[in-house]
Amino acid sequence: MNRIKQLFREKKNILSIYYTAGYPNTGDTIQIAEALQKSGADILEIGFPYSDPVADGPVIQASSKQSLDQGMTLKLLFEQLKELRKNVTIPVLLMGYVNPVLQFGVEKFCEACAEVGVDGCIVPDLPMVEYEEFYKDCFEKHNLANVFLITPQTAEERIRKIDGLTNGFIYLLSSSATTGKNLEVGNTTEAYFSRIKGMDLKNPTMIGFGISDKQTFDKACSYANGAIIGTAFVKAISEGNLEENISNFMKKFKD
Amino acid sequence: MKYKVNEKGYYGDFGGAYIPEMLYPNVEELRQNYLKIIADPDFQKEFHQLLKDYVGRPSPLYLAKRYSERYGVNIFLKREDLNHTGAHKINNTIGQILLAEKLGKKRIIAETGAGQHGVATATVCALRNLECVIYMGEVDIERQAPNVARMKMLGAKVVPASSGSKTLKDATNEAMRDWINNPVDTHYIIGSVVGPHPYPDMVAIFQSIISEETKKQLLAQTGNDQPDYVLACVGGGSNAMGMFYHFMDDENVKLIAVEAAGKGVSSGFSAATTYLGNEGVLHGSRSILMQTPDGQVVEPHSVSAGLDYPGIGPQHAHLFKTGRGQYVSITDEESLEAGLLCTKLEGIIPAIESAHALAYLEKMQFKGGENVVVCLSGRGDKDLDTYIKYFNL
């Protein structure tokens, strides 16, 4: 059984952390992964940077730019990730935009993911129809989960289709917004989360975008299997001692 | 119809809608409605009325005598520079603002490079009393100050894009972000034949008025609605697509698209996309773009802000790959010299974008007597500073 499925079977209130590979320094990728696991993260989402990240806000864009300027590439990332499974046992996903994957080669990308022990991918600008037609077989051959995003505007029929296509989890955007906005659970958001919860989907759900502290995390967990933190974490490790920053940041989400 | 979009939103290998889920409802709403709305007789009536009375169409097809003598052929200039706001861009913004109204949108956003599309958008927003926000690269804001002032006078809010190269590509990213954050009440007027399907098709349809008129005018002036050559400059490629549209299926009409070589195709400062680029995804569609082996988008360069873009529209990529269109490039210097030549020969100061198309005439081998149409996509008023500096005027 794959690591993602097993985790959701065994655990509630799952905390997934996003970080940009090669940020703050090119060589930090594995160190961050290990430190996050040690301080209690349940899933890692490692972002491979892209020059034009339209779905992201200024914080993640800036981290992507810095990482690229310092020389990060997808090829280098896969080199670094050869060390991933020495100590990291929790599920790991790669997150990034479709163009670097296309240039790397879809087949080669899937093979490389499988080789280094990556469990799945999140590619926000890869549309469902294209995934189904050109990518799905390759992903499944290498046991890679493809995680789709849904928003408050996503129609029920489309959510059902996504639920049928994926085998990891479904990424619930708390609002139709680029990354880095705060979670404000008003009546409409609550209705949306409740609606999704009531759909009884086969895949677990994770709430992403806008989670920055224990309070928002707990709120998210009351509607979904867990939550994803990205911008707040990237901000927290921008300067200073990496290990200390990570440990301090993660303490905020523990009881 | 072999060069038009198919039902999946593709032109051969190119096109599609590579967009994050946050944009899906907006783009899908547009996809489901655009053809229906455009085909509606009321829409057509209002669109053509505005093109006639407000834009000043049809734009003349002018037989440029001294140009013709120089090359021993008949050079026709399609005078999009005479449109209201000074370029072809307004054809598209008129179409899209009417469409936005039909969709019930209250707020308009757009990206702009040279400022021509921004001005054209701000203009129709003033005309229809809609809120308008224009994203423009910081570098472009500096080099196109008069257009920034125009947009402000027209009531638009001009927001600087300060990421990346601070030019058109980055303005486009910022506009897409705005749309993600305002999914319900906002329509994004993309200014070129780029972006996710249905934008490339929709913009091409609105710009196709250029070749529709050209055909009629050629028939009236020469007795033949098919010229030997059609030339246009290509950044994203909207004036070229409008100029090519009704000639695409006339296989004996040679289509020549002129890209910006910048300081030279091998200089590292260029925007010659088909020469330097390869296939990939940019701004929501699969096309040809300038990129690193790692798939990062390369910063383009051109003296002309309107051609300073690292990609081309997917339909252009298709015309290029199938060989239907010939894609060539012209340097900064060649374009500026051609701009001066046009001014001296015909008394027309062209936009530096359009001067790229004119510059290629110097490189063509003619038999003599051919009919050649060049799209003069815009006027050069906005480029006076650049001309002044280059020629020490």
mmCIF file with all atom_site columns, N, CA, C and O in Angstrom, chain A residues 46-74:
data_model
loop_
_atom_site.group_PDB
_atom_site.id
_atom_site.type_symbol
_atom_site.label_atom_id
_atom_site.label_alt_id
_atom_site.label_comp_id
_atom_site.label_asym_id
_atom_site.label_entity_id
_atom_site.label_seq_id
_atom_site.pdbx_PDB_ins_code
_atom_site.Cartn_x
_atom_site.Cartn_y
_atom_site.Cartn_z
_atom_site.occupancy
_atom_site.B_iso_or_equiv
_atom_site.pdbx_formal_charge
_atom_site.auth_seq_id
_atom_site.auth_comp_id
_atom_site.auth_asym_id
_atom_site.auth_atom_id
_atom_site.pdbx_PDB_model_num
ATOM 1   N N  . ILE A 1 46 ? 7.039  19.325 -1.817  1.00 0.00 ? 46 ILE A N  1
ATOM 2   C CA . ILE A 1 46 ? 8.248  20.035 -2.217  1.00 0.00 ? 46 ILE A CA 1
ATOM 3   C C  . ILE A 1 46 ? 8.004  20.723 -3.552  1.00 0.00 ? 46 ILE A C  1
ATOM 4   O O  . ILE A 1 46 ? 7.706  20.081 -4.550  1.00 0.00 ? 46 ILE A O  1
ATOM 5   N N  . GLY A 1 47 ? 8.080  22.039 -3.543  1.00 0.00 ? 47 GLY A N  1
ATOM 6   C CA . GLY A 1 47 ? 7.809  22.807 -4.755  1.00 0.00 ? 47 GLY A CA 1
ATOM 7   C C  . GLY A 1 47 ? 9.030  22.865 -5.642  1.00 0.00 ? 47 GLY A C  1
ATOM 8   O O  . GLY A 1 47 ? 10.106 23.214 -5.178  1.00 0.00 ? 47 GLY A O  1
ATOM 9   N N  . PHE A 1 48 ? 8.875  22.492 -6.917  1.00 0.00 ? 48 PHE A N  1
ATOM 10  C CA . PHE A 1 48 ? 9.973  22.765 -7.855  1.00 0.00 ? 48 PHE A CA 1
ATOM 11  C C  . PHE A 1 48 ? 9.658  24.096 -8.524  1.00 0.00 ? 48 PHE A C  1
ATOM 12  O O  . PHE A 1 48 ? 8.592  24.302 -9.077  1.00 0.00 ? 48 PHE A O  1
ATOM 13  N N  . PRO A 1 49 ? 10.594 25.039 -8.427  1.00 0.00 ? 49 PRO A N  1
ATOM 14  C CA . PRO A 1 49 ? 10.269 26.424 -8.787  1.00 0.00 ? 49 PRO A CA 1
ATOM 15  C C  . PRO A 1 49 ? 10.063 26.632 -10.283 1.00 0.00 ? 49 PRO A C  1
ATOM 16  O O  . PRO A 1 49 ? 10.610 25.912 -11.099 1.00 0.00 ? 49 PRO A O  1
ATOM 17  N N  . TYR A 1 50 ? 9.246  27.651 -10.581 1.00 0.00 ? 50 TYR A N  1
ATOM 18  C CA . TYR A 1 50 ? 8.946  28.031 -11.966 1.00 0.00 ? 50 TYR A CA 1
ATOM 19  C C  . TYR A 1 50 ? 9.000  29.549 -12.074 1.00 0.00 ? 50 TYR A C  1
ATOM 20  O O  . TYR A 1 50 ? 8.649  30.256 -11.134 1.00 0.00 ? 50 TYR A O  1
ATOM 21  N N  . SER A 1 51 ? 9.434  30.020 -13.229 1.00 0.00 ? 51 SER A N  1
ATOM 22  C CA . SER A 1 51 ? 9.632  31.462 -13.426 1.00 0.00 ? 51 SER A CA 1
ATOM 23  C C  . SER A 1 51 ? 8.333  32.264 -13.414 1.00 0.00 ? 51 SER A C  1
ATOM 24  O O  . SER A 1 51 ? 8.340  33.448 -13.118 1.00 0.00 ? 51 SER A O  1
ATOM 25  N N  . ASP A 1 52 ? 7.205  31.625 -13.753 1.00 0.00 ? 52 ASP A N  1
ATOM 26  C CA . ASP A 1 52 ? 5.948  32.365 -13.897 1.00 0.00 ? 52 ASP A CA 1
ATOM 27  C C  . ASP A 1 52 ? 4.808  31.698 -13.134 1.00 0.00 ? 52 ASP A C  1
ATOM 28  O O  . ASP A 1 52 ? 3.847  31.216 -13.743 1.00 0.00 ? 52 ASP A O  1
ATOM 29  N N  . PRO A 1 53 ? 4.924  31.664 -11.799 1.00 0.00 ? 53 PRO A N  1
ATOM 30  C CA . PRO A 1 53 ? 3.943  30.904 -10.997 1.00 0.00 ? 53 PRO A CA 1
ATOM 31  C C  . PRO A 1 53 ? 2.636  31.662 -10.776 1.00 0.00 ? 53 PRO A C  1
ATOM 32  O O  . PRO A 1 53 ? 2.422  32.254 -9.722  1.00 0.00 ? 53 PRO A O  1
ATOM 33  N N  . VAL A 1 54 ? 1.715  31.626 -11.743 1.00 0.00 ? 54 VAL A N  1
ATOM 34  C CA . VAL A 1 54 ? 0.524  32.477 -11.679 1.00 0.00 ? 54 VAL A CA 1
ATOM 35  C C  . VAL A 1 54 ? -0.452 32.137 -10.560 1.00 0.00 ? 54 VAL A C  1
ATOM 36  O O  . VAL A 1 54 ? -1.229 32.984 -10.147 1.00 0.00 ? 54 VAL A O  1
ATOM 37  N N  . ALA A 1 55 ? -0.406 30.900 -10.060 1.00 0.00 ? 55 ALA A N  1
ATOM 38  C CA . ALA A 1 55 ? -1.349 30.555 -8.990  1.00 0.00 ? 55 ALA A CA 1
ATOM 39  C C  . ALA A 1 55 ? -0.810 30.920 -7.611  1.00 0.00 ? 55 ALA A C  1
ATOM 40  O O  . ALA A 1 55 ? -1.486 30.720 -6.614  1.00 0.00 ? 55 ALA A O  1
ATOM 41  N N  . ASP A 1 56 ? 0.406  31.427 -7.556  1.00 0.00 ? 56 ASP A N  1
ATOM 42  C CA . ASP A 1 56 ? 1.003  31.733 -6.264  1.00 0.00 ? 56 ASP A CA 1
ATOM 43  C C  . ASP A 1 56 ? 1.064  33.223 -5.987  1.00 0.00 ? 56 ASP A C  1
ATOM 44  O O  . ASP A 1 56 ? 1.091  34.045 -6.895  1.00 0.00 ? 56 ASP A O  1
ATOM 45  N N  . GLY A 1 57 ? 1.093  33.546 -4.708  1.00 0.00 ? 57 GLY A N  1
ATOM 46  C CA . GLY A 1 57 ? 1.200  34.929 -4.276  1.00 0.00 ? 57 GLY A CA 1
ATOM 47  C C  . GLY A 1 57 ? 2.661  35.351 -4.208  1.00 0.00 ? 57 GLY A C  1
ATOM 48  O O  . GLY A 1 57 ? 3.561  34.593 -4.558  1.00 0.00 ? 57 GLY A O  1
ATOM 49  N N  . PRO A 1 58 ? 2.897  36.575 -3.725  1.00 0.00 ? 58 PRO A N  1
ATOM 50  C CA . PRO A 1 58 ? 4.246  37.147 -3.746  1.00 0.00 ? 58 PRO A CA 1
ATOM 51  C C  . PRO A 1 58 ? 5.291  36.351 -2.949  1.00 0.00 ? 58 PRO A C  1
ATOM 52  O O  . PRO A 1 58 ? 6.450  36.294 -3.372  1.00 0.00 ? 58 PRO A O  1
ATOM 53  N N  . VAL A 1 59 ? 4.902  35.745 -1.816  1.00 0.00 ? 59 VAL A N  1
ATOM 54  C CA . VAL A 1 59 ? 5.893  35.063 -0.972  1.00 0.00 ? 59 VAL A CA 1
ATOM 55  C C  . VAL A 1 59 ? 6.488  33.843 -1.687  1.00 0.00 ? 59 VAL A C  1
ATOM 56  O O  . VAL A 1 59 ? 7.706  33.673 -1.778  1.00 0.00 ? 59 VAL A O  1
ATOM 57  N N  . ILE A 1 60 ? 5.612  33.011 -2.223  1.00 0.00 ? 60 ILE A N  1
ATOM 58  C CA . ILE A 1 60 ? 6.096  31.804 -2.900  1.00 0.00 ? 60 ILE A CA 1
ATOM 59  C C  . ILE A 1 60 ? 6.758  32.164 -4.234  1.00 0.00 ? 60 ILE A C  1
ATOM 60  O O  . ILE A 1 60 ? 7.744  31.555 -4.637  1.00 0.00 ? 60 ILE A O  1
ATOM 61  N N  . GLN A 1 61 ? 6.254  33.193 -4.883  1.00 0.00 ? 61 GLN A N  1
ATOM 62  C CA . GLN A 1 61 ? 6.916  33.641 -6.103  1.00 0.00 ? 61 GLN A CA 1
ATOM 63  C C  . GLN A 1 61 ? 8.353  34.103 -5.823  1.00 0.00 ? 61 GLN A C  1
ATOM 64  O O  . GLN A 1 61 ? 9.287  33.747 -6.543  1.00 0.00 ? 61 GLN A O  1
ATOM 65  N N  . ALA A 1 62 ? 8.511  34.875 -4.743  1.00 0.00 ? 62 ALA A N  1
ATOM 66  C CA . ALA A 1 62 ? 9.849  35.370 -4.400  1.00 0.00 ? 62 ALA A CA 1
ATOM 67  C C  . ALA A 1 62 ? 10.779 34.214 -4.047  1.00 0.00 ? 62 ALA A C  1
ATOM 68  O O  . ALA A 1 62 ? 11.954 34.202 -4.437  1.00 0.00 ? 62 ALA A O  1
ATOM 69  N N  . SER A 1 63 ? 10.265 33.220 -3.313  1.00 0.00 ? 63 SER A N  1
ATOM 70  C CA . SER A 1 63 ? 11.109 32.079 -2.953  1.00 0.00 ? 63 SER A CA 1
ATOM 71  C C  . SER A 1 63 ? 11.483 31.295 -4.213  1.00 0.00 ? 63 SER A C  1
ATOM 72  O O  . SER A 1 63 ? 12.607 30.798 -4.344  1.00 0.00 ? 63 SER A O  1
ATOM 73  N N  . SER A 1 64 ? 10.564 31.200 -5.166  1.00 0.00 ? 64 SER A N  1
ATOM 74  C CA . SER A 1 64 ? 10.839 30.493 -6.419  1.00 0.00 ? 64 SER A CA 1
ATOM 75  C C  . SER A 1 64 ? 11.921 31.212 -7.207  1.00 0.00 ? 64 SER A C  1
ATOM 76  O O  . SER A 1 64 ? 12.838 30.595 -7.744  1.00 0.00 ? 64 SER A O  1
ATOM 77  N N  . LYS A 1 65 ? 11.795 32.521 -7.248  1.00 0.00 ? 65 LYS A N  1
ATOM 78  C CA . LYS A 1 65 ? 12.769 33.310 -8.003  1.00 0.00 ? 65 LYS A CA 1
ATOM 79  C C  . LYS A 1 65 ? 14.158 33.168 -7.399  1.00 0.00 ? 65 LYS A C  1
ATOM 80  O O  . LYS A 1 65 ? 15.145 32.929 -8.103  1.00 0.00 ? 65 LYS A O  1
ATOM 81  N N  . GLN A 1 66 ? 14.217 33.296 -6.056  1.00 0.00 ? 66 GLN A N  1
ATOM 82  C CA . GLN A 1 66 ? 15.514 33.170 -5.380  1.00 0.00 ? 66 GLN A CA 1
ATOM 83  C C  . GLN A 1 66 ? 16.126 31.797 -5.649  1.00 0.00 ? 66 GLN A C  1
ATOM 84  O O  . GLN A 1 66 ? 17.309 31.672 -5.960  1.00 0.00 ? 66 GLN A O  1
ATOM 85  N N  . SER A 1 67 ? 15.302 30.779 -5.549  1.00 0.00 ? 67 SER A N  1
ATOM 86  C CA . SER A 1 67 ? 15.782 29.417 -5.779  1.00 0.00 ? 67 SER A CA 1
ATOM 87  C C  . SER A 1 67 ? 16.322 29.249 -7.203  1.00 0.00 ? 67 SER A C  1
ATOM 88  O O  . SER A 1 67 ? 17.394 28.673 -7.414  1.00 0.00 ? 67 SER A O  1
ATOM 89  N N  . LEU A 1 68 ? 15.582 29.776 -8.184  1.00 0.00 ? 68 LEU A N  1
ATOM 90  C CA . LEU A 1 68 ? 16.023 29.674 -9.586  1.00 0.00 ? 68 LEU A CA 1
ATOM 91  C C  . LEU A 1 68 ? 17.301 30.469 -9.812  1.00 0.00 ? 68 LEU A C  1
ATOM 92  O O  . LEU A 1 68 ? 18.232 29.991 -10.462 1.00 0.00 ? 68 LEU A O  1
ATOM 93  N N  . ASP A 1 69 ? 17.345 31.684 -9.241  1.00 0.00 ? 69 ASP A N  1
ATOM 94  C CA . ASP A 1 69 ? 18.544 32.517 -9.390  1.00 0.00 ? 69 ASP A CA 1
ATOM 95  C C  . ASP A 1 69 ? 19.772 31.823 -8.819  1.00 0.00 ? 69 ASP A C  1
ATOM 96  O O  . ASP A 1 69 ? 20.878 32.018 -9.284  1.00 0.00 ? 69 ASP A O  1
ATOM 97  N N  . GLN A 1 70 ? 19.546 31.008 -7.764  1.00 0.00 ? 70 GLN A N  1
ATOM 98  C CA . GLN A 1 70 ? 20.672 30.303 -7.132  1.00 0.00 ? 70 GLN A CA 1
ATOM 99  C C  . GLN A 1 70 ? 21.012 28.995 -7.870  1.00 0.00 ? 70 GLN A C  1
ATOM 100 O O  . GLN A 1 70 ? 21.915 28.281 -7.457  1.00 0.00 ? 70 GLN A O  1
ATOM 101 N N  . GLY A 1 71 ? 20.264 28.704 -8.923  1.00 0.00 ? 71 GLY A N  1
ATOM 102 C CA . GLY A 1 71 ? 20.665 27.581 -9.771  1.00 0.00 ? 71 GLY A CA 1
ATOM 103 C C  . GLY A 1 71 ? 19.831 26.309 -9.665  1.00 0.00 ? 71 GLY A C  1
ATOM 104 O O  . GLY A 1 71 ? 20.209 25.269 -10.197 1.00 0.00 ? 71 GLY A O  1
ATOM 105 N N  . MET A 1 72 ? 18.695 26.375 -8.956  1.00 0.00 ? 72 MET A N  1
ATOM 106 C CA . MET A 1 72 ? 17.877 25.165 -8.850  1.00 0.00 ? 72 MET A CA 1
ATOM 107 C C  . MET A 1 72 ? 17.268 24.792 -10.205 1.00 0.00 ? 72 MET A C  1
ATOM 108 O O  . MET A 1 72 ? 16.827 25.650 -10.954 1.00 0.00 ? 72 MET A O  1
ATOM 109 N N  . THR A 1 73 ? 17.293 23.515 -10.521 1.00 0.00 ? 73 THR A N  1
ATOM 110 C CA . THR A 1 73 ? 16.589 22.980 -11.691 1.00 0.00 ? 73 THR A CA 1
ATOM 111 C C  . THR A 1 73 ? 15.900 21.686 -11.251 1.00 0.00 ? 73 THR A C  1
ATOM 112 O O  . THR A 1 73 ? 16.211 21.136 -10.187 1.00 0.00 ? 73 THR A O  1
ATOM 113 N N  . LEU A 1 74 ? 15.013 21.200 -12.091 1.00 0.00 ? 74 LEU A N  1
ATOM 114 C CA . LEU A 1 74 ? 14.330 19.943 -11.788 1.00 0.00 ? 74 LEU A CA 1
ATOM 115 C C  . LEU A 1 74 ? 15.359 18.805 -11.743 1.00 0.00 ? 74 LEU A C  1
ATOM 116 O O  . LEU A 1 74 ? 15.288 17.895 -10.908 1.00 0.00 ? 74 LEU A O  1
#
